[in-house]
GROMACS .gro file of C-alpha atoms in nm:
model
   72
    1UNK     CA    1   9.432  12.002  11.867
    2UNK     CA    2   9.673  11.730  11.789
    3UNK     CA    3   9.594  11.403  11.994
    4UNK     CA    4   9.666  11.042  11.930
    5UNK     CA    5   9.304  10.949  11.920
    6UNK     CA    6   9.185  11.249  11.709
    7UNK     CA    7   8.939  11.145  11.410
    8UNK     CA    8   8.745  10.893  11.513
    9UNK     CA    9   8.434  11.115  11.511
   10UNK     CA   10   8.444  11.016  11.896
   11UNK     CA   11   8.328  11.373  11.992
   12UNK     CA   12   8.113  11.438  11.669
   13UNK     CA   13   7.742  11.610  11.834
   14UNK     CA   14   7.921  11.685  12.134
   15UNK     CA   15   8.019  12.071  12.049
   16UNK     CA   16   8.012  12.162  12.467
   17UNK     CA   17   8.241  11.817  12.531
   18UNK     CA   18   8.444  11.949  12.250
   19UNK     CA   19   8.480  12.308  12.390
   20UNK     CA   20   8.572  12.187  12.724
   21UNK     CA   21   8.855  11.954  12.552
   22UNK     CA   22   8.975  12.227  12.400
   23UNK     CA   23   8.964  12.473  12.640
   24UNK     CA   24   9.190  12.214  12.873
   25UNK     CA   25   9.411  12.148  12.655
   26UNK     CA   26   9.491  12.490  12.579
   27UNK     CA   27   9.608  12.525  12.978
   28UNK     CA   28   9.995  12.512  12.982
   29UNK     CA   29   9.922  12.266  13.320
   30UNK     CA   30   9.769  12.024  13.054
   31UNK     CA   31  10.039  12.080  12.816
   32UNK     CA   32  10.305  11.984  13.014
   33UNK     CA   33  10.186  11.715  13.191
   34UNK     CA   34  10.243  11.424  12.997
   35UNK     CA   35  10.615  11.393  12.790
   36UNK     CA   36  10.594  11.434  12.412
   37UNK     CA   37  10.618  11.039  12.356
   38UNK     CA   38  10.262  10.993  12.510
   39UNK     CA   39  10.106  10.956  12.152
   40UNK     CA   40  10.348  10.683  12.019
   41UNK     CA   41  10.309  10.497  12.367
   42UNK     CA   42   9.933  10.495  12.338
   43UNK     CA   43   9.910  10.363  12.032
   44UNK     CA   44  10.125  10.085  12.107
   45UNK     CA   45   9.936  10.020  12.439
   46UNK     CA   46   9.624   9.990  12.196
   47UNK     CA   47   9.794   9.795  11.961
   48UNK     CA   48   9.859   9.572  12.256
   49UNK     CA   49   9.553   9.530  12.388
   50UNK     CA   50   9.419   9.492  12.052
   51UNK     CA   51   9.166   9.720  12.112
   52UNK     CA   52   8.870   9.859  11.867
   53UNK     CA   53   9.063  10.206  11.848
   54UNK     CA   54   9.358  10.078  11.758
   55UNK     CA   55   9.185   9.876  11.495
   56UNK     CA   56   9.020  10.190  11.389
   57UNK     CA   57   9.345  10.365  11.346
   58UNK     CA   58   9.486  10.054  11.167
   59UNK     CA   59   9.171  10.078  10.929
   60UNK     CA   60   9.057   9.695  11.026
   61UNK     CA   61   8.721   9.613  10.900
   62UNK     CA   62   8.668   9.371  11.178
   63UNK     CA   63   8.655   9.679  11.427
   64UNK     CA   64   8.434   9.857  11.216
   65UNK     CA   65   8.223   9.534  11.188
   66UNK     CA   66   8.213   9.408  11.567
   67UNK     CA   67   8.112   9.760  11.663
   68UNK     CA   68   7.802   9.740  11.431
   69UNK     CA   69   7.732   9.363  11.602
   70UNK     CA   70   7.818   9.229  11.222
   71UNK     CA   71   8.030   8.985  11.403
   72UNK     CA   72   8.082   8.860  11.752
   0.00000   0.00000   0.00000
């Protein structure tokens, strides 16, 4: 499953979440309802809200670090 948020270990101890995911995504409904640029324009929506995923996907310590509570 290729997604724009895939990696982050979001789903990790979740197998039946996971299952579910994948079972949805494999419906041709789910397939084609969002156009092909929907990766590139999430990440720049994250990027713009300077969120902790797309700090994550950047590889920022700080979003590591604020997650833990080393910093506020």
């Amino acid at each position: 499953m290729n997604t724009a948020l895939a990696g982050f270990g979001l789903l990790n101890g979740l197998e039946r979440v996971k299952a579910y995911r994948a079972t949805l995504a494999a419906r041709p409904s789910v397939q084609t309802a969002v156009p092909k640029v929907y990766p590139a324009r999430l990440r720049a929506f994250l990027r713009r809200r300077n969120s902790h995923l797309a700090g994550l996907r950047e590889g920022r310590l700080e979003a590591v670090a604020r997650v833990r509570g080393l910093r506020a």
